[in-house]
mmCIF file of C-alpha atoms in Angstrom:
data_model
loop_
_atom_site.group_PDB
_atom_site.id
_atom_site.type_symbol
_atom_site.label_atom_id
_atom_site.label_comp_id
_atom_site.label_asym_id
_atom_site.label_seq_id
_atom_site.Cartn_x
_atom_site.Cartn_y
_atom_site.Cartn_z
ATOM 1 C CA LEU A 1 0.907 5.416 -29.060
ATOM 2 C CA PRO A 2 3.235 2.799 -30.563
ATOM 3 C CA ASP A 3 6.591 4.231 -31.641
ATOM 4 C CA LEU A 4 6.721 5.108 -35.341
ATOM 5 C CA SER A 5 9.696 4.958 -37.632
ATOM 6 C CA GLU A 6 10.690 8.132 -39.435
ATOM 7 C CA ARG A 7 9.040 6.822 -42.590
ATOM 8 C CA GLY A 8 5.925 5.836 -40.686
ATOM 9 C CA ARG A 9 5.692 9.277 -39.098
ATOM 10 C CA LYS A 10 6.022 10.908 -42.492
ATOM 11 C CA LEU A 11 3.290 8.712 -43.974
ATOM 12 C CA LEU A 12 0.996 9.496 -41.017
ATOM 13 C CA LEU A 13 1.419 13.224 -41.498
ATOM 14 C CA GLU A 14 0.796 12.902 -45.221
ATOM 15 C CA TYR A 15 -2.351 10.952 -44.531
ATOM 16 C CA ALA A 16 -3.503 13.559 -42.023
ATOM 17 C CA GLU A 17 -3.120 16.275 -44.640
ATOM 18 C CA LEU A 18 -4.932 14.191 -47.242
ATOM 19 C CA ALA A 19 -7.805 13.395 -44.876
ATOM 20 C CA SER A 20 -8.270 17.070 -44.074
ATOM 21 C CA PHE A 21 -8.879 17.739 -47.787
ATOM 22 C CA ASP A 22 -6.631 20.752 -47.458
ATOM 23 C CA SER A 23 -2.945 20.577 -48.295
ATOM 24 C CA SER A 24 -2.289 23.668 -46.204
ATOM 25 C CA ALA A 25 -3.838 22.188 -43.052
ATOM 26 C CA SER A 26 -1.822 20.851 -40.119
ATOM 27 C CA PRO A 27 -2.456 17.604 -38.253
ATOM 28 C CA ALA A 28 -3.507 19.612 -35.193
ATOM 29 C CA ASP A 29 -6.563 20.804 -37.143
ATOM 30 C CA LEU A 30 -7.880 17.261 -37.034
ATOM 31 C CA LEU A 31 -8.418 17.583 -33.276
ATOM 32 C CA GLU A 32 -11.067 20.274 -33.639
ATOM 33 C CA GLY A 33 -14.632 19.177 -33.111
ATOM 34 C CA LEU A 34 -13.802 16.166 -30.987
ATOM 35 C CA GLU A 35 -15.576 17.409 -27.863
ATOM 36 C CA SER A 36 -18.138 14.603 -27.612
ATOM 37 C CA SER A 37 -18.528 10.945 -28.515
ATOM 38 C CA ARG A 38 -20.933 11.971 -31.305
ATOM 39 C CA ASP A 39 -18.282 14.257 -32.821
ATOM 40 C CA VAL A 40 -15.711 11.480 -32.606
ATOM 41 C CA GLU A 41 -18.066 9.061 -34.314
ATOM 42 C CA ALA A 42 -18.687 11.527 -37.126
ATOM 43 C CA LYS A 43 -15.000 12.036 -37.678
ATOM 44 C CA ARG A 44 -14.399 8.314 -37.625
ATOM 45 C CA MET A 45 -17.038 7.745 -40.272
ATOM 46 C CA ALA A 46 -15.553 10.504 -42.406
ATOM 47 C CA VAL A 47 -12.094 8.943 -42.227
ATOM 48 C CA ALA A 48 -13.535 5.494 -42.966
ATOM 49 C CA ALA A 49 -15.332 6.833 -46.030
ATOM 50 C CA ARG A 50 -12.164 8.499 -47.277
ATOM 51 C CA VAL A 51 -10.092 5.334 -46.770
ATOM 52 C CA SER A 52 -12.781 3.315 -48.578
ATOM 53 C CA ALA A 53 -12.732 5.702 -51.498
ATOM 54 C CA VAL A 54 -8.938 5.550 -51.780
ATOM 55 C CA VAL A 55 -8.911 1.745 -51.619
ATOM 56 C CA THR A 56 -11.677 1.464 -54.187
ATOM 57 C CA ASP A 57 -9.782 3.797 -56.512
ATOM 58 C CA VAL A 58 -6.563 1.806 -56.090
ATOM 59 C CA SER A 59 -8.359 -1.510 -56.653
ATOM 60 C CA GLN A 60 -9.343 -0.370 -60.127
ATOM 61 C CA GLN A 61 -5.694 0.063 -61.069
ATOM 62 C CA GLU A 62 -2.929 -2.465 -61.659
ATOM 63 C CA MET A 63 -1.654 -2.537 -58.085
ATOM 64 C CA GLY A 64 -2.112 -6.131 -57.029
ATOM 65 C CA ASP A 65 1.041 -6.254 -54.865
ATOM 66 C CA THR A 66 0.003 -3.110 -53.006
ATOM 67 C CA LEU A 67 -3.446 -4.495 -52.297
ATOM 68 C CA VAL A 68 -1.978 -7.771 -51.017
ATOM 69 C CA ALA A 69 0.315 -5.850 -48.654
ATOM 70 C CA LEU A 70 -2.593 -3.729 -47.502
ATOM 71 C CA ARG A 71 -4.749 -6.781 -46.914
ATOM 72 C CA ASP A 72 -1.978 -8.477 -44.906
ATOM 73 C CA GLU A 73 -1.565 -5.330 -42.823
ATOM 74 C CA MET A 74 -5.285 -5.169 -42.091
ATOM 75 C CA GLN A 75 -5.260 -8.824 -40.958
ATOM 76 C CA VAL A 76 -2.519 -8.324 -38.348
ATOM 77 C CA PRO A 77 -4.088 -9.170 -34.947
ATOM 78 C CA ILE A 78 -4.372 -6.245 -32.553
ATOM 79 C CA ASP A 79 -4.341 -6.486 -28.774
ATOM 80 C CA TYR A 80 -6.672 -3.605 -28.019
ATOM 81 C CA ASP A 81 -5.864 -3.594 -24.284
ATOM 82 C CA VAL A 82 -2.160 -3.202 -25.059
ATOM 83 C CA LEU A 83 -3.002 -0.442 -27.532
ATOM 84 C CA ALA A 84 -5.265 1.261 -24.994
ATOM 85 C CA ARG A 85 -2.568 1.229 -22.323
ATOM 86 C CA ALA A 86 0.065 2.524 -24.738
ATOM 87 C CA THR A 87 -2.324 5.277 -25.824
ATOM 88 C CA LEU A 88 -3.019 6.286 -22.210
ATOM 89 C CA ARG A 89 0.669 6.525 -21.407
ATOM 90 C CA ALA A 90 1.351 8.543 -24.549
ATOM 91 C CA LEU A 91 -1.523 10.953 -23.884
ATOM 92 C CA LEU A 92 -0.437 11.471 -20.274
ATOM 93 C CA GLU A 93 3.069 12.179 -21.493
ATOM 94 C CA CYS A 94 2.274 14.647 -24.258
ATOM 95 C CA GLU A 95 -0.960 16.360 -23.159
ATOM 96 C CA TYR A 96 0.079 19.796 -21.926
ATOM 97 C CA ARG A 97 -3.426 21.241 -21.386
ATOM 98 C CA ASP A 98 -4.690 20.730 -17.845
ATOM 99 C CA ASP A 99 -8.298 20.210 -18.827
ATOM 100 C CA ARG A 100 -7.388 17.560 -21.405
ATOM 101 C CA PHE A 101 -4.981 15.909 -18.948
ATOM 102 C CA TYR A 102 -7.813 15.747 -16.394
ATOM 103 C CA ARG A 103 -9.996 14.174 -19.067
ATOM 104 C CA VAL A 104 -7.446 11.456 -19.847
ATOM 105 C CA VAL A 105 -7.116 10.664 -16.118
ATOM 106 C CA ARG A 106 -10.905 10.409 -15.829
ATOM 107 C CA VAL A 107 -11.051 8.042 -18.799
ATOM 108 C CA TRP A 108 -8.357 5.883 -17.202
ATOM 109 C CA GLY A 109 -10.162 5.929 -13.853
ATOM 110 C CA GLY A 110 -13.452 4.977 -15.447
ATOM 111 C CA ARG A 111 -11.827 1.989 -17.137
ATOM 112 C CA VAL A 112 -10.276 0.797 -13.874
ATOM 113 C CA VAL A 113 -13.539 1.174 -11.954
ATOM 114 C CA ARG A 114 -15.458 -0.813 -14.570
ATOM 115 C CA LEU A 115 -12.919 -3.626 -14.330
ATOM 116 C CA LEU A 116 -13.035 -3.636 -10.525
ATOM 117 C CA ARG A 117 -16.847 -3.734 -10.484
ATOM 118 C CA ALA A 118 -16.663 -6.625 -12.925
ATOM 119 C CA SER A 119 -14.403 -8.433 -10.404
ATOM 120 C CA ASP A 120 -11.576 -8.444 -12.947
ATOM 121 C CA LEU A 121 -8.790 -7.446 -10.561
ATOM 122 C CA SER A 122 -5.995 -8.782 -12.739
ATOM 123 C CA SER A 123 -6.966 -6.618 -15.722
ATOM 124 C CA ALA A 124 -7.521 -3.622 -13.451
ATOM 125 C CA ARG A 125 -4.050 -4.089 -12.031
ATOM 126 C CA VAL A 126 -2.520 -4.011 -15.509
ATOM 127 C CA PHE A 127 -4.209 -0.675 -16.264
ATOM 128 C CA VAL A 128 -3.201 0.740 -12.881
ATOM 129 C CA ALA A 129 0.408 -0.256 -13.407
ATOM 130 C CA ALA A 130 0.377 1.214 -16.926
ATOM 131 C CA VAL A 131 -0.131 4.678 -15.456
ATOM 132 C CA LEU A 132 1.403 4.549 -11.967
ATOM 133 C CA SER A 133 4.435 2.305 -12.494
ATOM 134 C CA ASP A 134 7.213 4.239 -14.219
ATOM 135 C CA PRO A 135 4.921 7.277 -14.838
ATOM 136 C CA SER A 136 5.066 8.851 -18.282
ATOM 137 C CA TYR A 137 3.657 12.173 -17.009
ATOM 138 C CA SER A 138 5.740 14.940 -15.458
ATOM 139 C CA HIS A 139 6.150 15.176 -11.681
ATOM 140 C CA ASP A 140 4.022 18.323 -11.436
ATOM 141 C CA ARG A 141 1.006 16.331 -12.674
ATOM 142 C CA THR A 142 1.247 13.778 -9.848
ATOM 143 C CA GLY A 143 -1.406 15.559 -7.795
ATOM 144 C CA ILE A 144 -3.936 15.295 -10.646
ATOM 145 C CA VAL A 145 -3.281 11.565 -10.997
ATOM 146 C CA HIS A 146 -3.614 11.047 -7.228
ATOM 147 C CA GLU A 147 -6.972 12.830 -7.372
ATOM 148 C CA GLY A 148 -7.931 10.352 -10.040
ATOM 149 C CA VAL A 149 -6.955 7.467 -7.771
ATOM 150 C CA ALA A 150 -9.114 8.933 -4.993
ATOM 151 C CA ARG A 151 -12.080 8.984 -7.404
ATOM 152 C CA ILE A 152 -11.417 5.328 -8.221
ATOM 153 C CA LEU A 153 -11.129 4.192 -4.609
ATOM 154 C CA THR A 154 -14.520 5.217 -3.302
ATOM 155 C CA PRO A 155 -15.833 3.296 -0.278
ATOM 156 C CA GLU A 156 -18.135 1.350 -2.604
ATOM 157 C CA THR A 157 -15.305 0.316 -4.930
ATOM 158 C CA VAL A 158 -13.020 -0.648 -2.049
ATOM 159 C CA ARG A 159 -15.804 -2.787 -0.574
ATOM 160 C CA THR A 160 -16.249 -4.474 -3.948
ATOM 161 C CA VAL A 161 -12.554 -5.354 -4.050
ATOM 162 C CA ILE A 162 -12.722 -6.711 -0.519
ATOM 163 C CA GLU A 163 -15.805 -8.817 -1.241
ATOM 164 C CA VAL A 164 -14.326 -10.466 -4.319
ATOM 165 C CA SER A 165 -10.889 -11.058 -2.781
ATOM 166 C CA GLY A 166 -11.485 -12.914 0.441
ATOM 167 C CA GLY A 167 -13.231 -10.550 2.845
ATOM 168 C CA SER A 168 -11.203 -9.586 5.912
ATOM 169 C CA ASN A 169 -8.142 -11.401 4.509
ATOM 170 C CA PRO A 170 -7.694 -10.103 0.953
ATOM 171 C CA ASP A 171 -5.986 -12.515 -1.434
ATOM 172 C CA GLN A 172 -2.664 -11.881 -3.140
ATOM 173 C CA GLY A 173 -4.349 -10.462 -6.225
ATOM 174 C CA ALA A 174 -5.890 -7.617 -4.229
ATOM 175 C CA LEU A 175 -2.641 -6.994 -2.347
ATOM 176 C CA ASP A 176 -0.725 -6.812 -5.601
ATOM 177 C CA LEU A 177 -3.304 -4.404 -7.024
ATOM 178 C CA PHE A 178 -2.911 -2.001 -4.087
ATOM 179 C CA ALA A 179 0.853 -2.386 -4.154
ATOM 180 C CA ASP A 180 0.622 -1.003 -7.713
ATOM 181 C CA PHE A 181 -1.633 1.829 -6.540
ATOM 182 C CA GLY A 182 1.175 2.581 -4.071
ATOM 183 C CA ILE A 183 1.198 5.793 -2.060
ATOM 184 C CA ALA A 184 -1.570 7.221 -4.243
ATOM 185 C CA ALA A 185 -3.991 4.907 -2.411
ATOM 186 C CA VAL A 186 -2.879 5.845 1.105
ATOM 187 C CA ASP A 187 -5.022 8.940 1.654
ATOM 188 C CA PRO A 188 -8.343 7.492 0.410
ATOM 189 C CA LEU A 189 -7.765 4.290 2.360
ATOM 190 C CA VAL A 190 -6.973 6.182 5.596
ATOM 191 C CA GLN A 191 -10.162 8.199 5.127
ATOM 192 C CA HIS A 192 -12.189 5.020 4.613
ATOM 193 C CA LEU A 193 -10.543 3.467 7.666
ATOM 194 C CA ALA A 194 -11.650 6.422 9.779
ATOM 195 C CA MET A 195 -15.291 6.103 8.664
ATOM 196 C CA GLU A 196 -15.723 2.345 8.381
ATOM 197 C CA GLU A 197 -17.838 0.732 11.122
ATOM 198 C CA ASP A 198 -17.609 -2.899 10.008
ATOM 199 C CA GLY A 199 -14.736 -4.595 11.845
ATOM 200 C CA GLN A 200 -14.046 -7.122 9.080
ATOM 201 C CA VAL A 201 -13.881 -4.377 6.446
ATOM 202 C CA ARG A 202 -11.484 -2.388 8.678
ATOM 203 C CA ARG A 203 -9.202 -5.407 8.958
ATOM 204 C CA ALA A 204 -9.231 -5.795 5.181
ATOM 205 C CA ILE A 205 -8.427 -2.111 4.711
ATOM 206 C CA THR A 206 -5.407 -2.436 7.022
ATOM 207 C CA GLU A 207 -4.116 -5.236 4.791
ATOM 208 C CA LEU A 208 -4.629 -3.166 1.626
ATOM 209 C CA LEU A 209 -3.096 -0.112 3.275
ATOM 210 C CA ALA A 210 -0.020 -2.103 4.291
ATOM 211 C CA ALA A 211 0.408 -3.205 0.668
ATOM 212 C CA SER A 212 0.070 0.381 -0.552
ATOM 213 C CA ALA A 213 2.522 1.816 1.991
ATOM 214 C CA ASN A 214 4.971 -1.082 1.807
ATOM 215 C CA ARG A 215 7.559 0.697 -0.336
ATOM 216 C CA ASN A 216 7.553 3.819 1.805
ATOM 217 C CA PRO A 217 5.954 3.458 5.262
ATOM 218 C CA ARG A 218 6.994 7.019 6.127
ATOM 219 C CA VAL A 219 4.036 8.289 4.109
ATOM 220 C CA LEU A 220 1.902 7.371 7.132
ATOM 221 C CA ASP A 221 3.849 9.574 9.542
ATOM 222 C CA ASP A 222 1.658 12.646 9.116
ATOM 223 C CA TYR A 223 -1.499 10.631 9.813
ATOM 224 C CA LEU A 224 -0.093 9.490 13.147
ATOM 225 C CA ASN A 225 -0.456 13.001 14.508
ATOM 226 C CA HIS A 226 -3.862 14.080 13.264
ATOM 227 C CA GLN A 227 -6.224 11.116 13.474
ATOM 228 C CA PRO A 228 -8.489 9.751 16.251
ATOM 229 C CA TRP A 229 -6.907 7.137 18.499
ATOM 230 C CA TYR A 230 -8.828 4.249 16.923
ATOM 231 C CA VAL A 231 -7.441 5.162 13.484
ATOM 232 C CA ILE A 232 -3.908 5.516 14.875
ATOM 233 C CA ARG A 233 -4.249 2.087 16.501
ATOM 234 C CA ASN A 234 -5.047 0.592 13.094
ATOM 235 C CA LEU A 235 -2.199 2.534 11.499
ATOM 236 C CA ALA A 236 0.149 1.022 14.085
ATOM 237 C CA ILE A 237 -1.011 -2.401 12.903
ATOM 238 C CA VAL A 238 -0.459 -1.312 9.287
ATOM 239 C CA LEU A 239 3.106 -0.181 10.015
ATOM 240 C CA GLY A 240 3.876 -3.568 11.529
ATOM 241 C CA LYS A 241 2.468 -5.369 8.493
ATOM 242 C CA THR A 242 4.776 -3.468 6.120
ATOM 243 C CA ASP A 243 7.721 -5.466 7.521
ATOM 244 C CA ARG A 244 9.958 -2.462 6.847
ATOM 245 C CA ASP A 245 12.591 -0.973 9.146
ATOM 246 C CA ALA A 246 11.469 2.446 7.973
ATOM 247 C CA ALA A 247 8.240 1.946 9.949
ATOM 248 C CA VAL A 248 10.055 1.710 13.305
ATOM 249 C CA PRO A 249 10.584 5.482 13.976
ATOM 250 C CA GLY A 250 6.882 6.245 13.605
ATOM 251 C CA LEU A 251 5.976 3.407 15.953
ATOM 252 C CA ARG A 252 8.518 4.513 18.544
ATOM 253 C CA ARG A 253 6.870 7.920 18.692
ATOM 254 C CA LEU A 254 3.567 6.234 19.514
ATOM 255 C CA LEU A 255 4.975 4.486 22.600
ATOM 256 C CA SER A 256 3.928 7.542 24.612
ATOM 257 C CA HIS A 257 0.464 7.867 23.096
ATOM 258 C CA GLU A 258 -2.195 8.652 25.684
ATOM 259 C CA GLU A 259 -4.501 5.820 24.642
ATOM 260 C CA TYR A 260 -3.370 2.449 26.019
ATOM 261 C CA ARG A 261 -4.938 0.506 23.157
ATOM 262 C CA VAL A 262 -2.602 2.303 20.774
ATOM 263 C CA ARG A 263 0.404 1.418 22.948
ATOM 264 C CA VAL A 264 -0.600 -2.256 22.961
ATOM 265 C CA GLU A 265 -0.615 -2.457 19.156
ATOM 266 C CA VAL A 266 2.622 -0.491 18.962
ATOM 267 C CA LEU A 267 4.372 -3.105 21.125
ATOM 268 C CA ARG A 268 3.099 -5.933 18.931
ATOM 269 C CA SER A 269 4.185 -4.186 15.734
ATOM 270 C CA LEU A 270 7.613 -3.319 17.119
ATOM 271 C CA VAL A 271 8.192 -6.956 18.052
ATOM 272 C CA ARG A 272 7.201 -7.981 14.549
ATOM 273 C CA LEU A 273 9.635 -5.492 13.022
ATOM 274 C CA MET A 274 12.513 -5.556 15.524
ATOM 275 C CA ARG A 275 12.184 -9.150 16.793
ATOM 276 C CA GLN A 276 14.702 -9.773 19.576
ATOM 277 C CA ASN A 277 15.944 -6.176 19.395
ATOM 278 C CA ALA A 278 12.609 -5.063 20.858
ATOM 279 C CA ALA A 279 13.495 -6.597 24.259
ATOM 280 C CA PRO A 280 14.570 -3.298 25.934
ATOM 281 C CA ILE A 281 11.339 -1.638 24.800
ATOM 282 C CA LEU A 282 9.312 -4.531 26.212
ATOM 283 C CA ILE A 283 11.116 -4.349 29.534
ATOM 284 C CA ARG A 284 10.255 -0.654 29.798
ATOM 285 C CA SER A 285 6.626 -1.443 28.972
ATOM 286 C CA LEU A 286 6.402 -3.448 32.203
ATOM 287 C CA GLY A 287 6.353 -0.102 33.992
ATOM 288 C CA ASP A 288 3.398 1.244 31.990
ATOM 289 C CA GLU A 289 0.551 2.750 34.009
ATOM 290 C CA ASN A 290 -1.960 0.492 32.243
ATOM 291 C CA GLU A 291 -2.268 -3.168 33.214
ATOM 292 C CA ARG A 292 -3.190 -4.273 29.681
ATOM 293 C CA VAL A 293 0.036 -2.788 28.329
ATOM 294 C CA ARG A 294 2.056 -4.417 31.114
ATOM 295 C CA GLN A 295 0.454 -7.793 30.396
ATOM 296 C CA THR A 296 1.147 -7.461 26.680
ATOM 297 C CA GLY A 297 4.784 -6.542 27.316
ATOM 298 C CA ALA A 298 5.209 -9.482 29.696
ATOM 299 C CA SER A 299 3.630 -11.925 27.243
ATOM 300 C CA LEU A 300 5.840 -10.724 24.385
ATOM 301 C CA LEU A 301 8.938 -10.946 26.604
ATOM 302 C CA ARG A 302 8.224 -14.581 27.469
ATOM 303 C CA SER A 303 8.255 -15.496 23.794
ATOM 304 C CA ASN A 304 11.141 -13.202 22.845
ATOM 305 C CA GLU A 305 14.120 -15.019 21.336
ATOM 306 C CA ALA A 306 16.866 -12.501 22.143
ATOM 307 C CA ASP A 307 20.045 -14.362 23.119
ATOM 308 C CA ASP A 308 20.816 -11.881 25.859
ATOM 309 C CA LEU A 309 17.281 -11.426 27.176
ATOM 310 C CA ASP A 310 17.924 -13.155 30.498
ATOM 311 C CA GLN A 311 21.022 -11.016 30.990
ATOM 312 C CA LEU A 312 19.003 -7.882 30.228
ATOM 313 C CA LEU A 313 16.330 -8.893 32.738
ATOM 314 C CA THR A 314 18.931 -9.735 35.377
ATOM 315 C CA ASP A 315 20.717 -6.426 34.844
ATOM 316 C CA GLU A 316 17.448 -4.525 35.233
ATOM 317 C CA LEU A 317 16.784 -6.251 38.544
ATOM 318 C CA ALA A 318 20.328 -5.531 39.725
ATOM 319 C CA LYS A 319 19.896 -1.801 39.080
ATOM 320 C CA GLU A 320 17.018 -1.748 41.596
ATOM 321 C CA ARG A 321 15.311 0.996 39.578
ATOM 322 C CA LEU A 322 12.195 -0.964 38.661
ATOM 323 C CA ARG A 323 8.946 -0.361 40.484
ATOM 324 C CA PRO A 324 8.196 -3.287 42.830
ATOM 325 C CA GLU A 325 5.308 -4.586 40.737
ATOM 326 C CA VAL A 326 7.483 -4.411 37.610
ATOM 327 C CA ALA A 327 10.374 -6.206 39.303
ATOM 328 C CA ILE A 328 8.019 -8.993 40.353
ATOM 329 C CA GLN A 329 6.894 -9.310 36.726
ATOM 330 C CA VAL A 330 10.530 -9.614 35.616
ATOM 331 C CA ILE A 331 11.154 -12.307 38.253
ATOM 332 C CA LYS A 332 8.155 -14.298 37.009
ATOM 333 C CA ILE A 333 9.301 -13.927 33.372
ATOM 334 C CA LEU A 334 12.755 -15.238 34.299
ATOM 335 C CA GLY A 335 11.078 -18.202 35.943
ATOM 336 C CA SER A 336 8.897 -18.944 32.933
ATOM 337 C CA ARG A 337 11.941 -18.956 30.625
ATOM 338 C CA ASN A 338 13.775 -21.540 32.821
ATOM 339 C CA THR A 339 17.319 -20.782 31.721
ATOM 340 C CA GLU A 340 20.472 -21.340 33.750
ATOM 341 C CA LEU A 341 21.088 -17.619 34.253
ATOM 342 C CA GLY A 342 17.461 -17.061 35.154
ATOM 343 C CA ARG A 343 17.486 -19.837 37.754
ATOM 344 C CA GLU A 344 20.671 -18.479 39.346
ATOM 345 C CA THR A 345 19.139 -15.008 39.555
ATOM 346 C CA LEU A 346 15.975 -16.394 41.159
ATOM 347 C CA LYS A 347 17.990 -18.428 43.662
ATOM 348 C CA GLY A 348 19.730 -15.223 44.719
ATOM 349 C CA PHE A 349 16.398 -13.624 45.613
ATOM 350 C CA ALA A 350 14.941 -16.801 47.122
ATOM 351 C CA SER A 351 17.887 -17.321 49.456
ATOM 352 C CA LYS A 352 17.269 -14.161 51.455
ATOM 353 C CA ARG A 353 15.853 -15.578 54.679
ATOM 354 C CA PHE A 354 15.779 -12.597 56.977
ATOM 355 C CA THR A 355 14.691 -9.180 55.750
ATOM 356 C CA LEU A 356 12.758 -6.301 57.183
ATOM 357 C CA SER A 357 11.850 -4.827 53.805
ATOM 358 C CA SER A 358 8.390 -5.743 52.565
ATOM 359 C CA GLN A 359 9.622 -5.146 49.027
ATOM 360 C CA THR A 360 12.500 -7.596 49.400
ATOM 361 C CA ARG A 361 10.144 -10.152 50.947
ATOM 362 C CA ALA A 362 7.825 -9.779 47.960
ATOM 363 C CA PHE A 363 10.734 -10.384 45.586
ATOM 364 C CA ARG A 364 11.843 -13.394 47.619
ATOM 365 C CA ASP A 365 8.353 -14.884 47.633
ATOM 366 C CA ALA A 366 7.960 -14.341 43.879
ATOM 367 C CA ALA A 367 11.335 -15.980 43.227
ATOM 368 C CA ARG A 368 10.512 -18.957 45.427
ATOM 369 C CA GLU A 369 7.137 -19.376 43.756
ATOM 370 C CA SER A 370 8.729 -19.268 40.297
ATOM 371 C CA LEU A 371 11.389 -21.795 41.298
ATOM 372 C CA GLY A 372 8.745 -24.076 42.751
ATOM 373 C CA GLN A 373 6.976 -24.216 39.413
ATOM 374 C CA LEU A 374 10.105 -25.336 37.509
#
């Protein structure tokens, strides 16, 4: 509720006592009987009748100035949405009874759902932020509020948001909305991601999930251990879309995931997050048992902008620890980059005329082929 001055608070308490028709009553007594909308309506009508009677009585007296002030007060415009948000925050702050706190959260959730179904994402966002940004409730009530968010973000509601905000590429309004939902939206979105069969909807959910987890990507860490591979693959994409350094440790752990399709997305996300610093990881990926992973690593290396990439590749070849097929990949990558250091390294391999080793001959042939294409 709006903050009251000391005088305003005193007047409100006096009015509460007057309206109760009992000078010994307390304001808390006014809350009795408000269990249903019908009870609330009856109380409202009773208060309205009492106010009308008081005003009528005053109007028959010589109190013109008072009536003018009262009329001016009644004509002050009220932004009911602002009042509703202030009321929600105040109720969440002061309501100490769990059942009543649950009720306030349900009322808030119902309002947000109605706005989302009406395609009014901007208004919904304001009501979401009113509760979740700078929470007025105590930390021990966070679980109740997160349950409320889960009730809001049903698969049907999420689909509605996706449909009105651009399909598989949600617009900025939807992304801002889910950024305000924050980590409270992570669990319901991950659950939807696991069940959703429509590819376009899954892509949209990854965008919304990235917005929700953006401030703290580590909230996804637990899901990386206990979800099917196809969910983890999408979560790897999400971590990359957060553009946060905090997402890197979780992705590194997935480099050894048994499913190659997960490893492919991990490489792409790490390059997005680490940029040129991902070069050593990409070089190691050339030795992966799966050809798709090796191809992805090679492709990402060719476009990597690390200043010392050619030196890194040359050093790896000099160590002679790479498997032959990996070394040949490195030779071809050096050739495709066409730098001075790369050309010198290739010339070193290509100049070996006489060799009994089939491996060395393969390296020589790959180097000559790469040089011939320059």
